[in-house]
mmCIF file with all atom_site columns, C-alpha atoms in Angstrom:
data_model
loop_
_atom_site.group_PDB
_atom_site.id
_atom_site.type_symbol
_atom_site.label_atom_id
_atom_site.label_alt_id
_atom_site.label_comp_id
_atom_site.label_asym_id
_atom_site.label_entity_id
_atom_site.label_seq_id
_atom_site.pdbx_PDB_ins_code
_atom_site.Cartn_x
_atom_site.Cartn_y
_atom_site.Cartn_z
_atom_site.occupancy
_atom_site.B_iso_or_equiv
_atom_site.pdbx_formal_charge
_atom_site.auth_seq_id
_atom_site.auth_comp_id
_atom_site.auth_asym_id
_atom_site.auth_atom_id
_atom_site.pdbx_PDB_model_num
ATOM 1   C CA . MET A 1 1   ? 28.520  -26.942 21.675  1.00 42.00 ? 889  MET A CA 1
ATOM 2   C CA . PRO A 1 2   ? 30.108  -23.531 20.902  1.00 46.00 ? 890  PRO A CA 1
ATOM 3   C CA . ILE A 1 3   ? 31.906  -21.809 23.744  1.00 44.00 ? 891  ILE A CA 1
ATOM 4   C CA . VAL A 1 4   ? 30.410  -18.407 24.563  1.00 53.00 ? 892  VAL A CA 1
ATOM 5   C CA . GLY A 1 5   ? 33.024  -15.959 25.792  1.00 73.00 ? 893  GLY A CA 1
ATOM 6   C CA . VAL A 1 6   ? 32.638  -13.200 28.367  1.00 72.00 ? 894  VAL A CA 1
ATOM 7   C CA . LYS A 1 7   ? 32.522  -10.605 25.596  1.00 82.00 ? 895  LYS A CA 1
ATOM 8   C CA . ASP A 1 8   ? 29.638  -12.346 23.812  1.00 89.00 ? 896  ASP A CA 1
ATOM 9   C CA . THR A 1 9   ? 27.780  -12.828 27.090  1.00 91.00 ? 897  THR A CA 1
ATOM 10  C CA . ARG A 1 10  ? 28.108  -9.155  27.973  1.00 93.00 ? 898  ARG A CA 1
ATOM 11  C CA . LYS A 1 11  ? 26.991  -8.092  24.521  1.00 94.00 ? 899  LYS A CA 1
ATOM 12  C CA . GLN A 1 12  ? 23.884  -10.259 24.780  1.00 95.00 ? 900  GLN A CA 1
ATOM 13  C CA . GLN A 1 13  ? 23.148  -8.884  28.239  1.00 96.00 ? 901  GLN A CA 1
ATOM 14  C CA . LEU A 1 14  ? 23.325  -5.363  26.836  1.00 96.00 ? 902  LEU A CA 1
ATOM 15  C CA . ILE A 1 15  ? 21.046  -6.292  23.934  1.00 96.00 ? 903  ILE A CA 1
ATOM 16  C CA . ASP A 1 16  ? 18.547  -7.841  26.362  1.00 96.00 ? 904  ASP A CA 1
ATOM 17  C CA . ALA A 1 17  ? 18.726  -4.731  28.528  1.00 96.00 ? 905  ALA A CA 1
ATOM 18  C CA . THR A 1 18  ? 18.181  -2.543  25.481  1.00 96.00 ? 906  THR A CA 1
ATOM 19  C CA . MET A 1 19  ? 15.028  -4.430  24.538  1.00 95.00 ? 907  MET A CA 1
ATOM 20  C CA . ALA A 1 20  ? 13.770  -4.217  28.131  1.00 95.00 ? 908  ALA A CA 1
ATOM 21  C CA . SER A 1 21  ? 14.388  -0.477  28.204  1.00 95.00 ? 909  SER A CA 1
ATOM 22  C CA . ILE A 1 22  ? 12.674  0.039   24.851  1.00 93.00 ? 910  ILE A CA 1
ATOM 23  C CA . ALA A 1 23  ? 9.672   -2.020  25.971  1.00 92.00 ? 911  ALA A CA 1
ATOM 24  C CA . GLU A 1 24  ? 9.320   0.031   29.150  1.00 92.00 ? 912  GLU A CA 1
ATOM 25  C CA . LEU A 1 25  ? 10.385  3.521   28.064  1.00 93.00 ? 913  LEU A CA 1
ATOM 26  C CA . GLY A 1 26  ? 10.143  3.508   24.287  1.00 91.00 ? 914  GLY A CA 1
ATOM 27  C CA . LEU A 1 27  ? 13.035  3.972   21.897  1.00 89.00 ? 915  LEU A CA 1
ATOM 28  C CA . GLN A 1 28  ? 13.060  7.748   22.162  1.00 87.00 ? 916  GLN A CA 1
ATOM 29  C CA . HIS A 1 29  ? 13.497  7.693   25.942  1.00 91.00 ? 917  HIS A CA 1
ATOM 30  C CA . THR A 1 30  ? 15.928  4.783   26.056  1.00 94.00 ? 918  THR A CA 1
ATOM 31  C CA . THR A 1 31  ? 19.370  6.066   26.979  1.00 93.00 ? 919  THR A CA 1
ATOM 32  C CA . ILE A 1 32  ? 22.800  4.663   27.648  1.00 94.00 ? 920  ILE A CA 1
ATOM 33  C CA . ILE A 1 33  ? 22.074  5.098   31.357  1.00 94.00 ? 921  ILE A CA 1
ATOM 34  C CA . SER A 1 34  ? 18.723  3.260   31.227  1.00 96.00 ? 922  SER A CA 1
ATOM 35  C CA . ILE A 1 35  ? 20.376  0.395   29.368  1.00 96.00 ? 923  ILE A CA 1
ATOM 36  C CA . SER A 1 36  ? 23.479  0.154   31.551  1.00 94.00 ? 924  SER A CA 1
ATOM 37  C CA . ARG A 1 37  ? 21.385  0.173   34.734  1.00 94.00 ? 925  ARG A CA 1
ATOM 38  C CA . ARG A 1 38  ? 19.267  -2.733  33.510  1.00 95.00 ? 926  ARG A CA 1
ATOM 39  C CA . ALA A 1 39  ? 22.365  -4.639  32.433  1.00 94.00 ? 927  ALA A CA 1
ATOM 40  C CA . GLY A 1 40  ? 24.186  -3.896  35.688  1.00 93.00 ? 928  GLY A CA 1
ATOM 41  C CA . MET A 1 41  ? 27.188  -2.550  33.775  1.00 93.00 ? 929  MET A CA 1
ATOM 42  C CA . SER A 1 42  ? 28.941  0.769   33.406  1.00 90.00 ? 930  SER A CA 1
ATOM 43  C CA . SER A 1 43  ? 27.773  3.029   30.600  1.00 89.00 ? 931  SER A CA 1
ATOM 44  C CA . GLY A 1 44  ? 31.286  3.097   29.174  1.00 91.00 ? 932  GLY A CA 1
ATOM 45  C CA . ILE A 1 45  ? 31.095  -0.570  28.193  1.00 92.00 ? 933  ILE A CA 1
ATOM 46  C CA . ILE A 1 46  ? 28.361  0.263   25.655  1.00 92.00 ? 934  ILE A CA 1
ATOM 47  C CA . SER A 1 47  ? 30.722  2.566   23.794  1.00 91.00 ? 935  SER A CA 1
ATOM 48  C CA . HIS A 1 48  ? 33.488  -0.027  24.108  1.00 92.00 ? 936  HIS A CA 1
ATOM 49  C CA . TYR A 1 49  ? 31.453  -2.839  22.520  1.00 93.00 ? 937  TYR A CA 1
ATOM 50  C CA . PHE A 1 50  ? 29.036  -0.984  20.238  1.00 94.00 ? 938  PHE A CA 1
ATOM 51  C CA . GLY A 1 51  ? 30.450  2.500   19.715  1.00 93.00 ? 939  GLY A CA 1
ATOM 52  C CA . GLY A 1 52  ? 27.487  4.142   21.451  1.00 92.00 ? 940  GLY A CA 1
ATOM 53  C CA . LYS A 1 53  ? 23.723  3.964   21.836  1.00 91.00 ? 941  LYS A CA 1
ATOM 54  C CA . GLN A 1 54  ? 22.932  3.885   18.118  1.00 90.00 ? 942  GLN A CA 1
ATOM 55  C CA . GLY A 1 55  ? 25.269  0.979   17.526  1.00 93.00 ? 943  GLY A CA 1
ATOM 56  C CA . LEU A 1 56  ? 23.633  -0.960  20.353  1.00 94.00 ? 944  LEU A CA 1
ATOM 57  C CA . ILE A 1 57  ? 20.130  -0.154  19.074  1.00 92.00 ? 945  ILE A CA 1
ATOM 58  C CA . GLU A 1 58  ? 21.048  -1.508  15.644  1.00 93.00 ? 946  GLU A CA 1
ATOM 59  C CA . ALA A 1 59  ? 22.633  -4.577  17.251  1.00 95.00 ? 947  ALA A CA 1
ATOM 60  C CA . ALA A 1 60  ? 19.346  -5.252  19.050  1.00 94.00 ? 948  ALA A CA 1
ATOM 61  C CA . LEU A 1 61  ? 17.461  -5.098  15.757  1.00 93.00 ? 949  LEU A CA 1
ATOM 62  C CA . ARG A 1 62  ? 20.002  -7.428  14.133  1.00 95.00 ? 950  ARG A CA 1
ATOM 63  C CA . TYR A 1 63  ? 19.427  -9.796  17.052  1.00 96.00 ? 951  TYR A CA 1
ATOM 64  C CA . LEU A 1 64  ? 15.682  -9.853  16.345  1.00 95.00 ? 952  LEU A CA 1
ATOM 65  C CA . LEU A 1 65  ? 16.358  -10.467 12.654  1.00 95.00 ? 953  LEU A CA 1
ATOM 66  C CA . GLY A 1 66  ? 18.786  -13.233 13.556  1.00 96.00 ? 954  GLY A CA 1
ATOM 67  C CA . GLN A 1 67  ? 16.235  -14.913 15.802  1.00 96.00 ? 955  GLN A CA 1
ATOM 68  C CA . LEU A 1 68  ? 13.675  -14.784 13.021  1.00 96.00 ? 956  LEU A CA 1
ATOM 69  C CA . GLY A 1 69  ? 16.081  -16.434 10.594  1.00 96.00 ? 957  GLY A CA 1
ATOM 70  C CA . ARG A 1 70  ? 17.119  -19.070 13.119  1.00 96.00 ? 958  ARG A CA 1
ATOM 71  C CA . GLU A 1 71  ? 13.537  -20.029 13.880  1.00 96.00 ? 959  GLU A CA 1
ATOM 72  C CA . LEU A 1 72  ? 12.785  -20.393 10.175  1.00 97.00 ? 960  LEU A CA 1
ATOM 73  C CA . ARG A 1 73  ? 15.836  -22.592 9.587   1.00 97.00 ? 961  ARG A CA 1
ATOM 74  C CA . GLU A 1 74  ? 14.968  -24.805 12.550  1.00 96.00 ? 962  GLU A CA 1
ATOM 75  C CA . ARG A 1 75  ? 11.433  -25.319 11.263  1.00 96.00 ? 963  ARG A CA 1
ATOM 76  C CA . MET A 1 76  ? 12.600  -25.981 7.716   1.00 95.00 ? 964  MET A CA 1
ATOM 77  C CA . ALA A 1 77  ? 15.045  -28.625 8.947   1.00 96.00 ? 965  ALA A CA 1
ATOM 78  C CA . ARG A 1 78  ? 12.104  -30.673 10.184  1.00 95.00 ? 966  ARG A CA 1
ATOM 79  C CA . THR A 1 79  ? 10.262  -30.710 6.837   1.00 93.00 ? 967  THR A CA 1
ATOM 80  C CA . ASP A 1 80  ? 10.705  -32.278 3.394   1.00 91.00 ? 968  ASP A CA 1
ATOM 81  C CA . GLY A 1 81  ? 10.984  -28.831 1.826   1.00 91.00 ? 969  GLY A CA 1
ATOM 82  C CA . SER A 1 82  ? 7.710   -28.908 -0.114  1.00 96.00 ? 970  SER A CA 1
ATOM 83  C CA . PRO A 1 83  ? 6.222   -25.508 -1.082  1.00 97.00 ? 971  PRO A CA 1
ATOM 84  C CA . GLU A 1 84  ? 3.325   -26.049 1.328   1.00 97.00 ? 972  GLU A CA 1
ATOM 85  C CA . GLN A 1 85  ? 5.615   -26.762 4.243   1.00 97.00 ? 973  GLN A CA 1
ATOM 86  C CA . ARG A 1 86  ? 7.950   -23.913 3.347   1.00 97.00 ? 974  ARG A CA 1
ATOM 87  C CA . LEU A 1 87  ? 5.058   -21.447 3.402   1.00 98.00 ? 975  LEU A CA 1
ATOM 88  C CA . GLN A 1 88  ? 3.778   -22.755 6.714   1.00 97.00 ? 976  GLN A CA 1
ATOM 89  C CA . CYS A 1 89  ? 7.261   -22.524 8.230   1.00 98.00 ? 977  CYS A CA 1
ATOM 90  C CA . ILE A 1 90  ? 7.635   -18.912 7.087   1.00 98.00 ? 978  ILE A CA 1
ATOM 91  C CA . VAL A 1 91  ? 4.334   -17.932 8.651   1.00 98.00 ? 979  VAL A CA 1
ATOM 92  C CA . GLU A 1 92  ? 5.066   -19.848 11.855  1.00 98.00 ? 980  GLU A CA 1
ATOM 93  C CA . ALA A 1 93  ? 8.489   -18.218 12.242  1.00 97.00 ? 981  ALA A CA 1
ATOM 94  C CA . ASN A 1 94  ? 6.959   -14.746 11.964  1.00 97.00 ? 982  ASN A CA 1
ATOM 95  C CA . PHE A 1 95  ? 4.320   -15.588 14.570  1.00 97.00 ? 983  PHE A CA 1
ATOM 96  C CA . SER A 1 96  ? 6.502   -17.691 16.858  1.00 96.00 ? 984  SER A CA 1
ATOM 97  C CA . GLU A 1 97  ? 6.299   -17.464 20.636  1.00 95.00 ? 985  GLU A CA 1
ATOM 98  C CA . PHE A 1 98  ? 9.427   -15.312 20.679  1.00 95.00 ? 986  PHE A CA 1
ATOM 99  C CA . GLN A 1 99  ? 8.285   -12.934 17.931  1.00 95.00 ? 987  GLN A CA 1
ATOM 100 C CA . ARG A 1 100 ? 4.915   -12.330 19.555  1.00 93.00 ? 988  ARG A CA 1
ATOM 101 C CA . SER A 1 101 ? 6.138   -12.024 23.147  1.00 93.00 ? 989  SER A CA 1
ATOM 102 C CA . GLU A 1 102 ? 5.376   -8.682  24.784  1.00 91.00 ? 990  GLU A CA 1
ATOM 103 C CA . LEU A 1 103 ? 9.045   -7.698  25.010  1.00 92.00 ? 991  LEU A CA 1
ATOM 104 C CA . THR A 1 104 ? 9.784   -8.508  21.370  1.00 94.00 ? 992  THR A CA 1
ATOM 105 C CA . ALA A 1 105 ? 6.549   -6.995  20.078  1.00 94.00 ? 993  ALA A CA 1
ATOM 106 C CA . LYS A 1 106 ? 7.145   -3.677  21.821  1.00 92.00 ? 994  LYS A CA 1
ATOM 107 C CA . THR A 1 107 ? 10.710  -3.602  20.534  1.00 93.00 ? 995  THR A CA 1
ATOM 108 C CA . TRP A 1 108 ? 9.607   -4.272  16.941  1.00 93.00 ? 996  TRP A CA 1
ATOM 109 C CA . LEU A 1 109 ? 6.945   -1.558  17.165  1.00 93.00 ? 997  LEU A CA 1
ATOM 110 C CA . SER A 1 110 ? 9.512   0.957   18.395  1.00 91.00 ? 998  SER A CA 1
ATOM 111 C CA . PHE A 1 111 ? 11.940  0.012   15.632  1.00 90.00 ? 999  PHE A CA 1
ATOM 112 C CA . TRP A 1 112 ? 9.286   0.340   12.954  1.00 88.00 ? 1000 TRP A CA 1
ATOM 113 C CA . SER A 1 113 ? 8.260   3.802   14.123  1.00 87.00 ? 1001 SER A CA 1
ATOM 114 C CA . ARG A 1 114 ? 11.868  5.028   14.226  1.00 86.00 ? 1002 ARG A CA 1
ATOM 115 C CA . SER A 1 115 ? 13.019  3.403   10.988  1.00 86.00 ? 1003 SER A CA 1
ATOM 116 C CA . MET A 1 116 ? 11.398  6.219   9.008   1.00 84.00 ? 1004 MET A CA 1
ATOM 117 C CA . HIS A 1 117 ? 13.847  8.645   10.612  1.00 86.00 ? 1005 HIS A CA 1
ATOM 118 C CA . GLU A 1 118 ? 16.953  6.514   11.234  1.00 87.00 ? 1006 GLU A CA 1
ATOM 119 C CA . PRO A 1 119 ? 18.854  5.370   8.089   1.00 90.00 ? 1007 PRO A CA 1
ATOM 120 C CA . GLY A 1 120 ? 20.542  2.495   9.922   1.00 88.00 ? 1008 GLY A CA 1
ATOM 121 C CA . LEU A 1 121 ? 17.267  1.092   11.230  1.00 89.00 ? 1009 LEU A CA 1
ATOM 122 C CA . GLN A 1 122 ? 15.596  1.692   7.883   1.00 92.00 ? 1010 GLN A CA 1
ATOM 123 C CA . ARG A 1 123 ? 18.300  -0.313  6.114   1.00 93.00 ? 1011 ARG A CA 1
ATOM 124 C CA . LEU A 1 124 ? 17.859  -3.239  8.502   1.00 92.00 ? 1012 LEU A CA 1
ATOM 125 C CA . GLN A 1 125 ? 14.087  -3.098  8.124   1.00 92.00 ? 1013 GLN A CA 1
ATOM 126 C CA . GLN A 1 126 ? 14.466  -3.179  4.338   1.00 94.00 ? 1014 GLN A CA 1
ATOM 127 C CA . ILE A 1 127 ? 16.681  -6.251  4.687   1.00 95.00 ? 1015 ILE A CA 1
ATOM 128 C CA . ASN A 1 128 ? 13.977  -7.901  6.771   1.00 95.00 ? 1016 ASN A CA 1
ATOM 129 C CA . ASN A 1 129 ? 11.306  -7.065  4.183   1.00 96.00 ? 1017 ASN A CA 1
ATOM 130 C CA . ALA A 1 130 ? 13.465  -8.365  1.348   1.00 97.00 ? 1018 ALA A CA 1
ATOM 131 C CA . ARG A 1 131 ? 14.171  -11.659 3.149   1.00 97.00 ? 1019 ARG A CA 1
ATOM 132 C CA . LEU A 1 132 ? 10.494  -12.269 3.826   1.00 98.00 ? 1020 LEU A CA 1
ATOM 133 C CA . TYR A 1 133 ? 9.558   -11.583 0.223   1.00 98.00 ? 1021 TYR A CA 1
ATOM 134 C CA . SER A 1 134 ? 12.444  -13.670 -1.133  1.00 98.00 ? 1022 SER A CA 1
ATOM 135 C CA . ASN A 1 135 ? 11.574  -16.670 1.038   1.00 98.00 ? 1023 ASN A CA 1
ATOM 136 C CA . LEU A 1 136 ? 7.921   -16.486 0.068   1.00 98.00 ? 1024 LEU A CA 1
ATOM 137 C CA . ARG A 1 137 ? 8.626   -16.066 -3.618  1.00 98.00 ? 1025 ARG A CA 1
ATOM 138 C CA . TYR A 1 138 ? 10.990  -19.038 -3.655  1.00 97.00 ? 1026 TYR A CA 1
ATOM 139 C CA . ALA A 1 139 ? 8.246   -21.232 -2.226  1.00 97.00 ? 1027 ALA A CA 1
ATOM 140 C CA . PHE A 1 140 ? 5.590   -19.978 -4.622  1.00 98.00 ? 1028 PHE A CA 1
ATOM 141 C CA . ALA A 1 141 ? 7.892   -20.166 -7.653  1.00 98.00 ? 1029 ALA A CA 1
ATOM 142 C CA . ARG A 1 142 ? 8.210   -23.920 -7.211  1.00 96.00 ? 1030 ARG A CA 1
ATOM 143 C CA . ARG A 1 143 ? 4.554   -24.282 -8.141  1.00 96.00 ? 1031 ARG A CA 1
ATOM 144 C CA . LEU A 1 144 ? 3.379   -21.081 -9.855  1.00 97.00 ? 1032 LEU A CA 1
ATOM 145 C CA . PRO A 1 145 ? 4.417   -19.112 -12.973 1.00 97.00 ? 1033 PRO A CA 1
ATOM 146 C CA . GLN A 1 146 ? 6.870   -16.273 -12.364 1.00 97.00 ? 1034 GLN A CA 1
ATOM 147 C CA . GLN A 1 147 ? 4.393   -13.394 -12.299 1.00 97.00 ? 1035 GLN A CA 1
ATOM 148 C CA . ALA A 1 148 ? 1.886   -15.300 -10.179 1.00 97.00 ? 1036 ALA A CA 1
ATOM 149 C CA . ALA A 1 149 ? 4.635   -16.243 -7.711  1.00 98.00 ? 1037 ALA A CA 1
ATOM 150 C CA . THR A 1 150 ? 5.690   -12.599 -7.428  1.00 98.00 ? 1038 THR A CA 1
ATOM 151 C CA . GLU A 1 151 ? 2.151   -11.394 -6.795  1.00 98.00 ? 1039 GLU A CA 1
ATOM 152 C CA . ALA A 1 152 ? 1.430   -14.133 -4.274  1.00 98.00 ? 1040 ALA A CA 1
ATOM 153 C CA . ALA A 1 153 ? 4.655   -13.400 -2.366  1.00 98.00 ? 1041 ALA A CA 1
ATOM 154 C CA . ARG A 1 154 ? 3.839   -9.688  -2.181  1.00 98.00 ? 1042 ARG A CA 1
ATOM 155 C CA . GLN A 1 155 ? 0.321   -10.379 -0.976  1.00 98.00 ? 1043 GLN A CA 1
ATOM 156 C CA . VAL A 1 156 ? 1.341   -12.842 1.722   1.00 98.00 ? 1044 VAL A CA 1
ATOM 157 C CA . ALA A 1 157 ? 4.203   -10.603 2.911   1.00 98.00 ? 1045 ALA A CA 1
ATOM 158 C CA . ALA A 1 158 ? 1.746   -7.724  3.257   1.00 97.00 ? 1046 ALA A CA 1
ATOM 159 C CA . MET A 1 159 ? -0.677  -9.968  5.128   1.00 97.00 ? 1047 MET A CA 1
ATOM 160 C CA . ILE A 1 160 ? 1.984   -11.175 7.557   1.00 98.00 ? 1048 ILE A CA 1
ATOM 161 C CA . ASP A 1 161 ? 3.178   -7.638  8.326   1.00 96.00 ? 1049 ASP A CA 1
ATOM 162 C CA . GLY A 1 162 ? -0.327  -6.218  8.504   1.00 96.00 ? 1050 GLY A CA 1
ATOM 163 C CA . PHE A 1 163 ? -1.796  -8.929  10.698  1.00 97.00 ? 1051 PHE A CA 1
ATOM 164 C CA . TRP A 1 164 ? 1.271   -8.926  12.954  1.00 97.00 ? 1052 TRP A CA 1
ATOM 165 C CA . LEU A 1 165 ? 0.976   -5.176  13.479  1.00 95.00 ? 1053 LEU A CA 1
ATOM 166 C CA . ARG A 1 166 ? -2.777  -5.335  14.039  1.00 96.00 ? 1054 ARG A CA 1
ATOM 167 C CA . SER A 1 167 ? -2.363  -8.165  16.556  1.00 96.00 ? 1055 SER A CA 1
ATOM 168 C CA . ALA A 1 168 ? 0.448   -6.420  18.438  1.00 95.00 ? 1056 ALA A CA 1
ATOM 169 C CA . LEU A 1 169 ? -1.726  -3.338  18.883  1.00 95.00 ? 1057 LEU A CA 1
ATOM 170 C CA . SER A 1 170 ? -4.905  -5.208  19.832  1.00 93.00 ? 1058 SER A CA 1
ATOM 171 C CA . THR A 1 171 ? -6.381  -5.466  23.346  1.00 93.00 ? 1059 THR A CA 1
ATOM 172 C CA . ASP A 1 172 ? -5.656  -9.218  23.342  1.00 94.00 ? 1060 ASP A CA 1
ATOM 173 C CA . PRO A 1 173 ? -2.432  -9.634  21.333  1.00 94.00 ? 1061 PRO A CA 1
ATOM 174 C CA . GLN A 1 174 ? -2.009  -13.374 21.901  1.00 93.00 ? 1062 GLN A CA 1
ATOM 175 C CA . GLU A 1 175 ? -5.485  -14.199 20.640  1.00 95.00 ? 1063 GLU A CA 1
ATOM 176 C CA . GLY A 1 176 ? -4.894  -11.888 17.698  1.00 96.00 ? 1064 GLY A CA 1
ATOM 177 C CA . PHE A 1 177 ? -1.548  -13.483 16.848  1.00 97.00 ? 1065 PHE A CA 1
ATOM 178 C CA . ALA A 1 178 ? -3.024  -16.991 16.925  1.00 96.00 ? 1066 ALA A CA 1
ATOM 179 C CA . ALA A 1 179 ? -5.881  -16.023 14.615  1.00 97.00 ? 1067 ALA A CA 1
ATOM 180 C CA . ALA A 1 180 ? -3.526  -14.098 12.325  1.00 97.00 ? 1068 ALA A CA 1
ATOM 181 C CA . GLU A 1 181 ? -1.200  -17.088 11.953  1.00 97.00 ? 1069 GLU A CA 1
ATOM 182 C CA . THR A 1 182 ? -4.095  -19.318 10.925  1.00 97.00 ? 1070 THR A CA 1
ATOM 183 C CA . LEU A 1 183 ? -5.434  -16.789 8.415   1.00 97.00 ? 1071 LEU A CA 1
ATOM 184 C CA . CYS A 1 184 ? -2.016  -16.155 6.863   1.00 98.00 ? 1072 CYS A CA 1
ATOM 185 C CA . LYS A 1 185 ? -1.361  -19.881 6.478   1.00 98.00 ? 1073 LYS A CA 1
ATOM 186 C CA . ARG A 1 186 ? -4.729  -20.436 4.859   1.00 97.00 ? 1074 ARG A CA 1
ATOM 187 C CA . PHE A 1 187 ? -4.285  -17.536 2.444   1.00 97.00 ? 1075 PHE A CA 1
ATOM 188 C CA . ALA A 1 188 ? -0.762  -18.651 1.499   1.00 98.00 ? 1076 ALA A CA 1
ATOM 189 C CA . LEU A 1 189 ? -1.813  -22.239 0.812   1.00 97.00 ? 1077 LEU A CA 1
ATOM 190 C CA . ASN A 1 190 ? -4.817  -21.132 -1.219  1.00 97.00 ? 1078 ASN A CA 1
ATOM 191 C CA . ALA A 1 191 ? -2.570  -18.808 -3.222  1.00 97.00 ? 1079 ALA A CA 1
ATOM 192 C CA . LEU A 1 192 ? -0.240  -21.742 -3.884  1.00 97.00 ? 1080 LEU A CA 1
ATOM 193 C CA . ASN A 1 193 ? -3.142  -23.826 -5.191  1.00 91.00 ? 1081 ASN A CA 1
ATOM 194 C CA . PRO A 1 194 ? -5.407  -21.294 -6.946  1.00 84.00 ? 1082 PRO A CA 1
ATOM 195 C CA . THR A 1 195 ? -7.438  -23.965 -8.740  1.00 76.00 ? 1083 THR A CA 1
ATOM 196 C CA . THR A 1 196 ? -8.497  -25.602 -5.494  1.00 62.00 ? 1084 THR A CA 1
ATOM 197 C CA . ASN A 1 197 ? -12.079 -24.698 -4.671  1.00 45.00 ? 1085 ASN A CA 1
ATOM 198 C CA . SER A 1 198 ? -12.160 -25.674 -1.003  1.00 48.00 ? 1086 SER A CA 1
ATOM 199 C CA . PRO A 1 199 ? -10.205 -23.672 1.634   1.00 51.00 ? 1087 PRO A CA 1
ATOM 200 C CA . ALA A 1 200 ? -6.817  -25.141 2.558   1.00 54.00 ? 1088 ALA A CA 1
ATOM 201 C CA . GLN A 1 201 ? -6.623  -26.892 5.913   1.00 55.00 ? 1089 GLN A CA 1
ATOM 202 C CA . VAL A 1 202 ? -3.994  -25.588 8.337   1.00 56.00 ? 1090 VAL A CA 1
#
C-alpha cells in the first residue's frame, strides 16, 4: 500500500474543499478564503501548493479526470476485454456513483460553464473529450470498419455527454442517470452489432 504523505493529504483536502465550495457557491464565487475555511487551513497554503486559486481549480478538475480514468481501469481489469465489455465499462465509468454524486455533478457543471472562458479548463476538458472518444473508437474498431468505428464513437460520446448533462439538470438526477446509463449501453451495443435486429440486452 502506498504511503500518503502530509503534503498529499493536505492537497487532497484542499481539492475536496474546492469541490465543496464550488457545489455550494459556484465557481465564480469560490474564493481562496471560501476554500481555506472549508479545508481548515490558512489561505497561504493554497499559493504554496498550487500557486493560487486557478492552479487549485485546475487540480480539482484533474482529480475528477483521474477518478474517471481509475474507475474505467478498475472495471476493465474485471473483464476479458471484449468490445462489448469495453463499451459497457466506458459507459459505467461515466455514470458511476462518484461521477453522478451531487458534489461531483455540480463541480462538473461549473467546470463546463467556465471552460469556454478559461484556457486551462478548456484544455483539460478537451483532454477529457479526446480520451472518451479514443476509448470508444478503440472498442468499436475491433469489430467495425474504420469509418463506421469513427462514426459510432462520435455518436456514443455525444450521447454520454448529452444524457449526463440532461440527467444532472433534471428534477430527479439519480433516476435520470440510471436511465441514461441503460440507454447509452443499449445504443453502444447496437452500434457495435449493426446487423442485429433485436435490441441489445444490458
